[in-house]
Amino acid sequence: PAMFSPFTLEFEDEGNLLDTNRDATTINIEDVKRQTKAAGFDPDADDEYPARSDDREELLSGQKKSAPFWTFEYYQKFFDIETHHVKERILGSLLPWPRKNFIQFYLRKNPDVYGPFWICTTLVFAVFISGNISNFMNGKYNPQFRKVTIAATMIFSYAWFVPLALWGFLLWRNNKILNLVSYSFMEIVCVYGYSLSVYIPAVVLCIVPLEWLKWVTMVVAFGLSGSVLVMTFWPALKEDHPRVAMATVSAIVLLDVLLAVVCKMYFFSTPQPSGAPVAPPTAGQLKANTSSS
Amino acid sequence: MAAEEEASRPFAGLSDVSISEDIPVEGDISVPVGPSRTDEEFSTLDEPVKETILRDLRAVGNKFIHVLYPRRSSALLRDWDLWGPLLLCVTLALLLQDGTADSDLEGGPQFAEVFVVVWFGSIIITLNSKLLGGTLSFFQSLCVLGYCILPLTVAMVVCRVVLLAAPGTVSFVVRLVVVTASFGWSTFASTAFLSDSQPANRRALVVYPVFLFYFVIGWMVLTYFPVKNRQP
């Protein structure tokens, strides 16, 4: 009943709020505002961990203020990082270390959208520009600005839809099997985004017109990014049925391989008089205007 | 009343000013700028169209000069307008046309693609800097980013002239130098305006997307090559 004066709620109606919000250990003004603005809506659906209750303490210590998803502040909390954080995270994904799970060690409950978004954008333009340069050095000069759109679609789909699928899958498995480790959607997006950062130097190296060097660089890049992903997700999967765990890990690895191979084939293939050297099945899904393969 | 006089003892000189309730208080509350502003608004309807247009053109030209000689002045920020960016974007997109509109397999960016890259890119960068806690308003950022395309547009004109004069390796080196210089100029000019509004520990995070933006536009300028000169 007394939901209309947020200033008095904190002092008078704590009892009511405790009843309606049983998960909270205490009340603060942010919770009050959230209740009055968004009755019946859970703005933190993305960030709730079923197995963790200590994020409430974080809320109360003022580190993470929750706001409804239609306000600007909701998105601002995903940009709550500084330059050195981004540098550390990129280095952590370039040089994966067996003990350092990316999410637990680097993200530390502060996933950001800045890294994944700008790494994906840089990768899109790096692939496009390097592909142009390498085509130019092979003799044909064909800017094909169309390719930017295709590159962007491929890379952004990989970086946003695969984490969505993986997150949904992990959520489903968490319902069946009690798991100590669970990741939020934003953390998974973060890992995928930062794991793509190793492809940027690889793609720039692919400008050099040596076919074996291109394949070697792509394999090394895939190895590094794949190992970051596997080391991050293995703790979340190892409690599970071994076949399910292996299948999931192989799916993660396979999608990474697919991205690497498709990028290489579409943007950097050398002109062959008889056609493409090896055409993976997915190349047929791309538009028919791949004039170089 | 006695209590009020007690309370207003420090303001003793004012105690003889009293407003009785049945005398209505009336008058004009007008900011000194106010009356002249309304006079101006009335008179802009009467002034010749040429003068209205010239006033805007002069404002745009003034901002161009601020971009060419970037100092820490706030002229670009105070009176933002989007005419300049629009003019520059349209000019750049028109100059980047190389006559391959009918075949979409080859060719550089179409008009719409340049437009989308410039405007969508500016909006994304503005959103990025606002989410990182910047203090510039949305349109001020758009204004700054748009106006700082001016050096790259000038470079485009120079490139087209160079390509007409002497196609070949020499022209490529000249174009590379010109485009690199203007890309550096654009980035420097826009960061001079934008970086002041960011906290120091995030400045690089805001500058990098601006760098990427002008790099991509510079790349489009550099790789412009008219169809007639292209090898089959």
Short mmCIF file of C-alpha atoms in Angstrom, two decimals:
data_model
loop_
_atom_site.label_atom_id
_atom_site.label_comp_id
_atom_site.label_asym_id
_atom_site.label_seq_id
_atom_site.Cartn_x
_atom_site.Cartn_y
_atom_site.Cartn_z
CA PRO A 1 0.00 0.00 0.00
CA ALA A 2 2.58 2.61 0.95
CA MET A 3 4.60 2.31 -2.25
CA PHE A 4 4.34 5.89 -3.33
CA SER A 5 6.87 7.75 -1.22
CA PRO A 6 10.23 6.13 -1.58
CA PHE A 7 11.78 8.38 1.00
CA THR A 8 9.62 7.18 3.83
CA LEU A 9 9.57 3.58 2.75
CA GLU A 10 13.03 2.96 4.05
CA PHE A 11 12.04 3.98 7.52
CA GLU A 12 8.47 2.86 7.81
CA ASP A 13 7.78 -0.02 5.56
CA GLU A 14 10.80 -2.21 5.89
CA GLY A 15 8.58 -4.91 7.24
CA ASN A 16 6.43 -4.90 4.12
CA LEU A 17 9.43 -4.96 1.84
CA LEU A 18 11.02 -7.80 3.71
CA ASP A 19 7.85 -9.75 3.23
CA THR A 20 7.66 -9.07 -0.47
CA ASN A 21 11.35 -9.52 -1.13
CA ARG A 22 12.32 -12.54 0.87
CA ASP A 23 15.65 -13.06 -0.77
CA ALA A 24 17.05 -9.77 0.43
CA THR A 25 18.96 -9.78 3.63
CA THR A 26 18.26 -6.13 4.15
CA ILE A 27 16.85 -3.17 2.26
CA ASN A 28 18.47 -0.23 0.63
CA ILE A 29 17.13 2.66 -1.40
CA GLU A 30 18.01 1.03 -4.70
CA ASP A 31 15.88 -1.95 -3.88
CA VAL A 32 13.10 0.40 -2.91
CA LYS A 33 13.26 2.29 -6.15
CA ARG A 34 13.39 -0.94 -8.07
CA GLN A 35 10.28 -2.20 -6.36
CA THR A 36 8.34 0.96 -7.01
CA LYS A 37 9.37 1.28 -10.62
CA ALA A 38 9.19 -2.28 -11.74
CA ALA A 39 6.55 -4.08 -9.81
CA GLY A 40 6.51 -7.69 -10.71
CA PHE A 41 9.46 -7.50 -13.06
CA ASP A 42 12.85 -8.93 -12.36
CA PRO A 43 15.44 -6.69 -14.00
CA ASP A 44 18.32 -8.90 -13.03
CA ALA A 45 17.16 -11.96 -14.88
CA ASP A 46 20.41 -12.01 -16.78
CA ASP A 47 22.60 -11.75 -13.75
CA GLU A 48 20.96 -13.98 -11.19
CA TYR A 49 23.06 -16.94 -10.19
CA PRO A 50 20.92 -19.72 -8.81
CA ALA A 51 23.74 -20.95 -6.68
CA ARG A 52 25.09 -17.67 -5.40
CA SER A 53 23.64 -15.44 -2.77
CA ASP A 54 26.64 -13.25 -2.19
CA ASP A 55 25.81 -10.86 -5.01
CA ARG A 56 23.22 -9.38 -2.67
CA GLU A 57 26.05 -8.30 -0.42
CA GLU A 58 27.67 -6.68 -3.41
CA LEU A 59 24.47 -4.83 -4.17
CA LEU A 60 24.28 -3.56 -0.66
CA SER A 61 27.89 -2.51 -0.46
CA GLY A 62 27.07 -0.18 -3.33
CA GLN A 63 29.34 -1.73 -5.87
CA LYS A 64 26.65 -2.80 -8.28
CA LYS A 65 23.49 -0.79 -8.41
CA SER A 66 20.67 -2.57 -10.16
CA ALA A 67 18.38 -0.60 -12.40
CA PRO A 68 15.56 -1.64 -14.72
CA PHE A 69 16.71 -2.63 -18.15
CA TRP A 70 15.09 0.30 -19.90
CA THR A 71 17.20 2.87 -18.11
CA PHE A 72 20.59 4.05 -19.23
CA GLU A 73 22.16 3.11 -15.90
CA TYR A 74 21.45 -0.56 -16.46
CA TYR A 75 23.77 -0.60 -19.42
CA GLN A 76 26.30 1.65 -17.76
CA LYS A 77 27.20 -1.05 -15.30
CA PHE A 78 28.56 -3.12 -18.17
CA PHE A 79 31.05 -0.39 -18.95
CA ASP A 80 32.37 -0.13 -15.44
CA ILE A 81 35.96 -0.85 -16.35
CA GLU A 82 39.17 1.02 -16.75
CA THR A 83 41.88 0.91 -19.35
CA HIS A 84 44.14 -1.41 -17.39
CA HIS A 85 41.29 -3.87 -16.84
CA VAL A 86 40.78 -4.17 -20.58
CA LYS A 87 44.49 -4.60 -21.14
CA GLU A 88 44.73 -7.33 -18.52
CA ARG A 89 41.75 -9.16 -19.95
CA ILE A 90 43.10 -9.07 -23.47
CA LEU A 91 46.48 -10.33 -22.30
CA GLY A 92 44.77 -13.03 -20.31
CA SER A 93 43.00 -14.27 -23.39
CA LEU A 94 46.10 -14.11 -25.56
CA LEU A 95 48.12 -16.20 -23.13
CA PRO A 96 45.87 -18.71 -21.44
CA TRP A 97 47.17 -20.30 -18.31
CA PRO A 98 45.85 -23.62 -17.04
CA ARG A 99 45.10 -22.44 -13.52
CA LYS A 100 43.55 -19.14 -14.45
CA ASN A 101 39.96 -19.61 -15.42
CA PHE A 102 39.20 -16.47 -17.42
CA ILE A 103 35.87 -15.76 -15.82
CA GLN A 104 36.94 -16.32 -12.29
CA PHE A 105 40.36 -14.78 -12.50
CA TYR A 106 39.95 -11.85 -14.84
CA LEU A 107 36.33 -10.96 -14.86
CA ARG A 108 35.75 -11.29 -11.11
CA LYS A 109 32.06 -10.65 -11.32
CA ASN A 110 32.52 -7.54 -13.43
CA PRO A 111 31.80 -8.56 -17.02
CA ASP A 112 31.89 -5.77 -19.53
CA VAL A 113 30.37 -5.24 -22.92
CA TYR A 114 33.06 -2.80 -24.06
CA GLY A 115 35.66 -5.51 -24.67
CA PRO A 116 33.57 -7.98 -26.66
CA PHE A 117 31.91 -5.28 -28.74
CA TRP A 118 35.01 -3.39 -29.78
CA ILE A 119 37.08 -6.52 -30.25
CA CYS A 120 34.41 -7.88 -32.59
CA THR A 121 34.24 -4.58 -34.50
CA THR A 122 38.03 -4.40 -34.78
CA LEU A 123 38.12 -7.99 -35.97
CA VAL A 124 35.49 -7.30 -38.62
CA PHE A 125 37.48 -4.44 -40.08
CA ALA A 126 40.81 -6.21 -39.62
CA VAL A 127 39.54 -9.23 -41.53
CA PHE A 128 38.11 -7.03 -44.27
CA ILE A 129 41.18 -4.84 -44.66
CA SER A 130 43.66 -7.71 -44.45
CA GLY A 131 41.62 -9.67 -46.94
CA ASN A 132 41.69 -6.72 -49.30
CA ILE A 133 45.41 -6.28 -48.97
CA SER A 134 46.13 -9.96 -49.45
CA ASN A 135 43.88 -10.09 -52.51
CA PHE A 136 45.64 -7.04 -53.84
CA MET A 137 48.99 -8.72 -53.42
CA ASN A 138 47.73 -11.72 -55.29
CA GLY A 139 47.13 -9.47 -58.23
CA LYS A 140 43.42 -8.86 -58.23
CA TYR A 141 42.29 -5.59 -56.80
CA ASN A 142 38.70 -5.82 -55.74
CA PRO A 143 37.58 -3.84 -52.72
CA GLN A 144 34.16 -5.44 -52.38
CA PHE A 145 32.86 -3.38 -49.56
CA ARG A 146 29.98 -5.86 -49.39
CA LYS A 147 32.28 -8.17 -47.52
CA VAL A 148 32.21 -5.93 -44.47
CA THR A 149 28.55 -6.73 -43.98
CA ILE A 150 29.14 -10.43 -44.31
CA ALA A 151 32.14 -10.37 -41.99
CA ALA A 152 30.18 -8.40 -39.44
CA THR A 153 27.26 -10.81 -39.55
CA MET A 154 29.49 -13.84 -39.13
CA ILE A 155 31.59 -12.50 -36.32
CA PHE A 156 28.82 -10.87 -34.34
CA SER A 157 26.64 -13.97 -34.64
CA TYR A 158 29.45 -16.09 -33.32
CA ALA A 159 30.13 -13.71 -30.47
CA TRP A 160 26.52 -13.23 -29.36
CA PHE A 161 24.37 -16.17 -30.43
CA VAL A 162 26.75 -18.96 -29.49
CA PRO A 163 27.05 -17.59 -25.92
CA LEU A 164 23.28 -17.34 -25.81
CA ALA A 165 22.94 -20.98 -26.79
CA LEU A 166 25.65 -22.05 -24.39
CA TRP A 167 24.13 -20.08 -21.55
CA GLY A 168 20.74 -21.62 -22.19
CA PHE A 169 22.30 -25.05 -22.31
CA LEU A 170 24.18 -24.55 -19.06
CA LEU A 171 21.04 -23.23 -17.40
CA TRP A 172 19.15 -26.31 -18.50
CA ARG A 173 21.88 -28.61 -17.21
CA ASN A 174 21.99 -26.70 -13.93
CA ASN A 175 18.40 -27.61 -13.34
CA LYS A 176 19.24 -31.26 -13.63
CA ILE A 177 22.60 -31.43 -11.94
CA LEU A 178 23.67 -29.41 -8.97
CA ASN A 179 26.62 -27.39 -10.10
CA LEU A 180 28.97 -25.31 -8.04
CA VAL A 181 30.02 -23.17 -10.93
CA SER A 182 27.54 -21.19 -12.94
CA TYR A 183 28.10 -18.32 -15.29
CA SER A 184 25.86 -15.45 -16.21
CA PHE A 185 25.08 -14.59 -19.81
CA MET A 186 27.24 -11.49 -19.77
CA GLU A 187 30.23 -13.42 -18.47
CA ILE A 188 29.93 -15.96 -21.28
CA VAL A 189 29.65 -13.16 -23.85
CA CYS A 190 32.71 -11.59 -22.29
CA VAL A 191 34.79 -14.77 -22.54
CA TYR A 192 33.81 -15.28 -26.16
CA GLY A 193 34.52 -11.67 -27.03
CA TYR A 194 37.94 -11.61 -25.45
CA SER A 195 38.82 -15.00 -26.88
CA LEU A 196 38.35 -13.51 -30.35
CA SER A 197 41.09 -10.99 -29.65
CA VAL A 198 43.80 -13.48 -30.59
CA TYR A 199 42.41 -13.57 -34.14
CA ILE A 200 43.21 -9.92 -34.75
CA PRO A 201 47.01 -10.29 -34.96
CA ALA A 202 46.53 -13.64 -36.72
CA VAL A 203 44.44 -12.00 -39.41
CA VAL A 204 46.94 -9.20 -39.85
CA LEU A 205 49.69 -11.81 -40.28
CA CYS A 206 47.62 -13.47 -42.98
CA ILE A 207 48.45 -10.54 -45.23
CA VAL A 208 51.81 -12.17 -45.91
CA PRO A 209 51.25 -14.11 -49.13
CA LEU A 210 52.55 -17.47 -47.93
CA GLU A 211 49.85 -20.10 -47.84
CA TRP A 212 51.52 -22.28 -45.22
CA LEU A 213 52.02 -19.27 -42.94
CA LYS A 214 48.35 -18.42 -43.18
CA TRP A 215 47.30 -21.91 -42.14
CA VAL A 216 49.88 -22.05 -39.36
CA THR A 217 48.77 -18.70 -37.93
CA MET A 218 45.12 -19.66 -38.04
CA VAL A 219 45.84 -22.97 -36.32
CA VAL A 220 47.83 -21.25 -33.58
CA ALA A 221 45.11 -18.64 -33.13
CA PHE A 222 42.44 -21.28 -32.97
CA GLY A 223 44.52 -23.18 -30.43
CA LEU A 224 44.85 -20.21 -28.14
CA SER A 225 41.25 -19.09 -28.33
CA GLY A 226 39.94 -22.63 -28.10
CA SER A 227 41.99 -23.32 -25.01
CA VAL A 228 40.72 -20.18 -23.32
CA LEU A 229 37.17 -21.31 -23.95
CA VAL A 230 37.76 -24.92 -22.90
CA MET A 231 39.54 -23.95 -19.71
CA THR A 232 36.74 -21.60 -18.81
CA PHE A 233 33.90 -23.98 -19.43
CA TRP A 234 35.39 -27.22 -18.24
CA PRO A 235 34.76 -26.47 -14.53
CA ALA A 236 31.14 -25.80 -15.34
CA LEU A 237 30.76 -29.03 -17.25
CA LYS A 238 32.86 -31.56 -15.41
CA GLU A 239 30.15 -32.31 -12.83
CA ASP A 240 27.95 -33.39 -15.64
CA HIS A 241 27.53 -36.71 -17.35
CA PRO A 242 30.83 -37.37 -19.15
CA ARG A 243 29.25 -37.77 -22.55
CA VAL A 244 27.34 -34.52 -22.25
CA ALA A 245 30.47 -32.75 -21.08
CA MET A 246 32.55 -34.08 -23.96
CA ALA A 247 29.84 -33.25 -26.47
CA THR A 248 29.57 -29.69 -25.22
CA VAL A 249 33.30 -29.14 -25.20
CA SER A 250 33.61 -30.52 -28.70
CA ALA A 251 30.77 -28.28 -29.87
CA ILE A 252 32.53 -25.23 -28.44
CA VAL A 253 35.78 -26.22 -30.11
CA LEU A 254 34.10 -27.07 -33.38
CA LEU A 255 32.36 -23.73 -33.67
CA ASP A 256 35.66 -22.00 -33.06
CA VAL A 257 37.30 -24.05 -35.82
CA LEU A 258 34.43 -23.26 -38.12
CA LEU A 259 34.83 -19.55 -37.60
CA ALA A 260 38.58 -19.71 -38.22
CA VAL A 261 38.27 -21.82 -41.35
CA VAL A 262 35.40 -19.85 -42.83
CA CYS A 263 37.22 -16.57 -42.27
CA LYS A 264 40.33 -17.93 -43.84
CA MET A 265 38.54 -19.40 -46.85
CA TYR A 266 36.29 -16.46 -47.54
CA PHE A 267 38.70 -13.62 -47.09
CA PHE A 268 42.11 -15.02 -47.77
CA SER A 269 41.88 -17.81 -50.26
CA THR A 270 44.42 -17.74 -53.03
CA PRO A 271 43.04 -17.80 -56.53
CA GLN A 272 43.12 -21.28 -58.03
CA PRO A 273 42.38 -21.91 -61.66
CA SER A 274 40.28 -24.96 -60.83
CA GLY A 275 38.35 -23.51 -57.91
CA ALA A 276 38.66 -23.54 -54.13
CA PRO A 277 41.30 -25.87 -52.62
CA VAL A 278 38.97 -27.33 -49.96
CA ALA A 279 35.42 -26.14 -49.75
CA PRO A 280 33.84 -26.80 -46.34
CA PRO A 281 30.11 -27.48 -46.47
CA THR A 282 29.26 -24.19 -44.83
CA ALA A 283 30.87 -22.22 -47.64
CA GLY A 284 27.83 -23.08 -49.67
CA GLN A 285 25.70 -21.12 -47.27
CA LEU A 286 27.57 -17.96 -48.08
CA LYS A 287 26.37 -15.85 -50.93
CA ALA A 288 27.41 -16.80 -54.39
CA ASN A 289 29.39 -13.65 -54.93
CA THR A 290 32.58 -15.10 -53.50
CA SER A 291 34.52 -14.30 -56.60
CA SER A 292 37.78 -15.54 -55.23
CA SER A 293 36.80 -19.11 -54.33
CA MET B 1 5.55 39.60 12.86
CA ALA B 2 7.68 40.18 15.92
CA ALA B 3 9.21 36.76 15.56
CA GLU B 4 9.99 37.48 11.96
CA GLU B 5 11.68 40.71 12.85
CA GLU B 6 13.70 38.87 15.43
CA ALA B 7 14.75 36.36 12.87
CA SER B 8 15.61 38.97 10.28
CA ARG B 9 17.79 41.08 12.54
CA PRO B 10 20.88 40.48 10.38
CA PHE B 11 18.86 41.90 7.51
CA ALA B 12 17.82 44.96 9.48
CA GLY B 13 17.95 47.26 6.51
CA LEU B 14 15.21 45.32 4.82
CA SER B 15 12.79 45.35 7.66
CA ASP B 16 10.88 48.29 6.23
CA VAL B 17 10.10 46.37 3.10
CA SER B 18 6.82 44.66 3.59
CA ILE B 19 4.41 43.20 1.16
CA SER B 20 0.85 43.24 2.23
CA GLU B 21 -1.31 40.40 1.19
CA ASP B 22 -3.96 42.29 -0.67
CA ILE B 23 -1.63 44.11 -3.01
CA PRO B 24 -0.97 41.73 -5.86
CA VAL B 25 2.62 41.40 -6.78
CA GLU B 26 3.05 41.75 -10.44
CA GLY B 27 5.71 42.55 -12.90
CA ASP B 28 7.93 41.02 -15.48
CA ILE B 29 10.48 38.46 -14.50
CA SER B 30 12.72 38.68 -17.47
CA VAL B 31 16.27 37.55 -17.85
CA PRO B 32 18.31 40.36 -19.42
CA VAL B 33 18.85 38.21 -22.52
CA GLY B 34 15.16 37.46 -22.71
CA PRO B 35 13.64 40.52 -24.35
CA SER B 36 16.33 40.81 -26.98
CA ARG B 37 16.01 37.08 -27.71
CA THR B 38 12.31 37.45 -28.39
CA ASP B 39 13.01 40.51 -30.49
CA GLU B 40 15.46 38.48 -32.53
CA GLU B 41 13.01 35.68 -33.00
CA PHE B 42 10.46 38.10 -34.22
CA SER B 43 12.87 39.74 -36.56
CA THR B 44 14.26 36.56 -38.09
CA LEU B 45 10.90 36.15 -39.74
CA ASP B 46 11.36 39.49 -41.38
CA GLU B 47 14.96 39.25 -42.41
CA PRO B 48 15.80 38.19 -45.91
CA VAL B 49 16.31 34.47 -46.46
CA LYS B 50 19.83 35.09 -47.65
CA GLU B 51 20.76 36.40 -44.24
CA THR B 52 19.30 33.41 -42.43
CA ILE B 53 21.18 31.02 -44.62
CA LEU B 54 24.39 33.01 -44.38
CA ARG B 55 24.20 33.01 -40.60
CA ASP B 56 24.14 29.23 -40.54
CA LEU B 57 26.83 28.99 -43.17
CA ARG B 58 29.02 31.31 -41.17
CA ALA B 59 28.53 29.17 -38.09
CA VAL B 60 29.46 26.07 -40.05
CA GLY B 61 32.48 27.79 -41.54
CA ASN B 62 33.57 28.97 -38.13
CA LYS B 63 33.53 25.42 -36.87
CA PHE B 64 35.51 24.24 -39.87
CA ILE B 65 38.21 26.69 -38.90
CA HIS B 66 38.17 25.37 -35.36
CA VAL B 67 38.72 21.87 -36.67
CA LEU B 68 41.56 22.93 -38.92
CA TYR B 69 43.33 24.65 -36.07
CA PRO B 70 42.33 22.58 -33.06
CA ARG B 71 42.68 24.50 -29.87
CA ARG B 72 40.97 23.84 -26.60
CA SER B 73 38.09 26.08 -27.47
CA SER B 74 34.54 25.25 -26.75
CA ALA B 75 32.98 26.78 -29.83
CA LEU B 76 32.30 23.40 -31.36
CA LEU B 77 30.75 22.18 -28.19
CA ARG B 78 28.66 25.15 -27.21
CA ASP B 79 26.67 25.67 -30.37
CA TRP B 80 26.57 22.28 -31.91
CA ASP B 81 24.92 21.78 -35.24
CA LEU B 82 24.73 18.85 -37.57
CA TRP B 83 24.75 20.75 -40.87
CA GLY B 84 28.51 20.55 -41.14
CA PRO B 85 28.71 16.80 -40.57
CA LEU B 86 25.90 16.24 -43.05
CA LEU B 87 27.63 18.36 -45.67
CA LEU B 88 30.92 16.57 -45.14
CA CYS B 89 29.36 13.13 -45.17
CA VAL B 90 27.46 13.78 -48.39
CA THR B 91 30.55 15.26 -50.05
CA LEU B 92 32.69 12.32 -48.98
CA ALA B 93 30.12 9.77 -50.10
CA LEU B 94 29.75 11.47 -53.48
CA LEU B 95 33.49 11.66 -53.97
CA LEU B 96 33.86 7.97 -53.12
CA GLN B 97 31.59 6.96 -55.96
CA ASP B 98 33.57 5.31 -58.67
CA GLY B 99 30.89 4.54 -61.17
CA THR B 100 30.28 0.89 -60.38
CA ALA B 101 26.73 1.35 -59.20
CA ASP B 102 25.41 -1.30 -61.53
CA SER B 103 27.69 -4.15 -60.58
CA ASP B 104 27.62 -4.92 -56.91
CA LEU B 105 30.35 -7.49 -57.10
CA GLU B 106 33.08 -4.97 -57.46
CA GLY B 107 33.70 -1.55 -56.30
CA GLY B 108 34.13 0.58 -53.35
CA PRO B 109 31.47 1.55 -50.88
CA GLN B 110 28.14 2.65 -52.20
CA PHE B 111 26.71 5.98 -51.14
CA ALA B 112 24.49 4.36 -48.54
CA GLU B 113 27.35 2.34 -47.13
CA VAL B 114 29.45 5.45 -46.53
CA PHE B 115 26.50 7.17 -44.94
CA VAL B 116 25.82 4.21 -42.65
CA VAL B 117 29.46 3.86 -41.66
CA VAL B 118 29.78 7.55 -40.81
CA TRP B 119 26.52 8.09 -38.99
CA PHE B 120 26.13 4.71 -37.39
CA GLY B 121 29.77 4.76 -36.37
CA SER B 122 29.41 8.22 -34.84
CA ILE B 123 26.32 7.18 -32.91
CA ILE B 124 27.99 4.04 -31.59
CA ILE B 125 31.07 5.96 -30.51
CA THR B 126 28.92 8.58 -28.81
CA LEU B 127 26.96 5.90 -26.97
CA ASN B 128 30.23 4.27 -25.99
CA SER B 129 31.65 7.44 -24.51
CA LYS B 130 28.42 8.20 -22.70
CA LEU B 131 28.26 4.71 -21.24
CA LEU B 132 31.83 5.09 -20.06
CA GLY B 133 30.77 8.13 -18.12
CA GLY B 134 31.42 11.01 -20.49
CA THR B 135 30.02 14.43 -19.81
CA LEU B 136 29.38 15.58 -23.36
CA SER B 137 25.84 15.46 -24.57
CA PHE B 138 24.80 13.13 -27.36
CA PHE B 139 24.57 15.76 -30.06
CA GLN B 140 27.72 17.54 -29.01
CA SER B 141 29.66 14.32 -29.53
CA LEU B 142 28.01 13.72 -32.89
CA CYS B 143 28.87 17.28 -33.88
CA VAL B 144 32.54 16.92 -32.94
CA LEU B 145 32.97 13.56 -34.65
CA GLY B 146 31.24 14.78 -37.78
CA TYR B 147 33.20 18.00 -38.08
CA CYS B 148 36.50 16.22 -37.61
CA ILE B 149 35.91 14.31 -40.84
CA LEU B 150 36.90 17.54 -42.60
CA PRO B 151 40.63 16.67 -42.96
CA LEU B 152 39.73 13.32 -44.49
CA THR B 153 37.35 14.98 -46.94
CA VAL B 154 40.10 17.37 -47.96
CA ALA B 155 42.40 14.36 -48.39
CA MET B 156 39.77 12.74 -50.61
CA VAL B 157 39.71 15.77 -52.88
CA VAL B 158 43.50 15.75 -53.04
CA CYS B 159 43.51 12.02 -53.82
CA ARG B 160 41.10 12.42 -56.66
CA VAL B 161 43.19 15.19 -58.13
CA VAL B 162 46.37 13.13 -57.75
CA LEU B 163 44.73 10.14 -59.42
CA LEU B 164 43.71 12.27 -62.37
CA ALA B 165 47.19 13.64 -62.71
CA ALA B 166 49.47 10.64 -62.31
CA PRO B 167 48.17 7.12 -61.72
CA GLY B 168 50.83 4.72 -60.57
CA THR B 169 53.13 4.00 -57.69
CA VAL B 170 54.12 7.63 -57.16
CA SER B 171 50.50 8.60 -56.80
CA PHE B 172 50.01 5.79 -54.32
CA VAL B 173 52.83 7.01 -52.11
CA VAL B 174 51.56 10.57 -52.27
CA ARG B 175 48.05 9.45 -51.45
CA LEU B 176 49.29 7.31 -48.59
CA VAL B 177 51.14 10.22 -47.06
CA VAL B 178 48.21 12.59 -47.47
CA VAL B 179 45.68 10.14 -46.05
CA THR B 180 47.88 9.21 -43.11
CA ALA B 181 48.46 12.85 -42.27
CA SER B 182 44.79 13.73 -42.45
CA PHE B 183 43.79 10.64 -40.46
CA GLY B 184 46.21 11.68 -37.73
CA TRP B 185 44.86 15.24 -37.88
CA SER B 186 41.26 14.07 -37.56
CA THR B 187 41.99 11.81 -34.64
CA PHE B 188 44.04 14.48 -32.90
CA ALA B 189 41.39 17.15 -33.44
CA SER B 190 38.53 15.04 -32.16
CA THR B 191 40.40 13.78 -29.13
CA ALA B 192 41.30 17.36 -28.29
CA PHE B 193 37.60 18.01 -27.92
CA LEU B 194 36.41 14.70 -26.57
CA SER B 195 39.05 13.56 -24.13
CA ASP B 196 38.53 16.39 -21.69
CA SER B 197 35.14 15.06 -20.83
CA GLN B 198 36.36 11.64 -19.73
CA PRO B 199 37.96 10.52 -16.48
CA ALA B 200 41.65 9.89 -16.89
CA ASN B 201 41.58 6.16 -16.34
CA ARG B 202 39.26 5.59 -19.29
CA ARG B 203 40.63 8.01 -21.80
CA ALA B 204 42.25 5.31 -23.92
CA LEU B 205 39.01 3.34 -23.93
CA VAL B 206 37.24 6.34 -25.47
CA VAL B 207 40.00 7.33 -27.88
CA TYR B 208 40.42 3.88 -29.41
CA PRO B 209 36.98 3.71 -31.12
CA VAL B 210 37.55 7.20 -32.51
CA PHE B 211 40.88 6.00 -33.89
CA LEU B 212 39.19 2.95 -35.46
CA PHE B 213 36.46 5.13 -36.96
CA TYR B 214 38.82 7.51 -38.71
CA PHE B 215 41.06 4.60 -39.70
CA VAL B 216 38.18 2.93 -41.53
CA ILE B 217 37.22 6.19 -43.25
CA GLY B 218 40.87 6.78 -44.12
CA TRP B 219 41.03 3.29 -45.56
CA MET B 220 37.99 3.98 -47.74
CA VAL B 221 39.65 7.19 -48.97
CA LEU B 222 42.97 5.49 -49.65
CA THR B 223 41.56 2.53 -51.53
CA TYR B 224 39.46 4.65 -53.82
CA PHE B 225 40.31 3.75 -57.34
CA PRO B 226 38.22 4.76 -60.32
CA VAL B 227 37.00 1.94 -62.51
CA LYS B 228 38.68 3.14 -65.66
CA ASN B 229 42.10 2.85 -64.08
CA ARG B 230 41.49 -0.51 -62.50
CA GLN B 231 43.23 -3.48 -64.06
CA PRO B 232 40.94 -6.23 -65.36
#
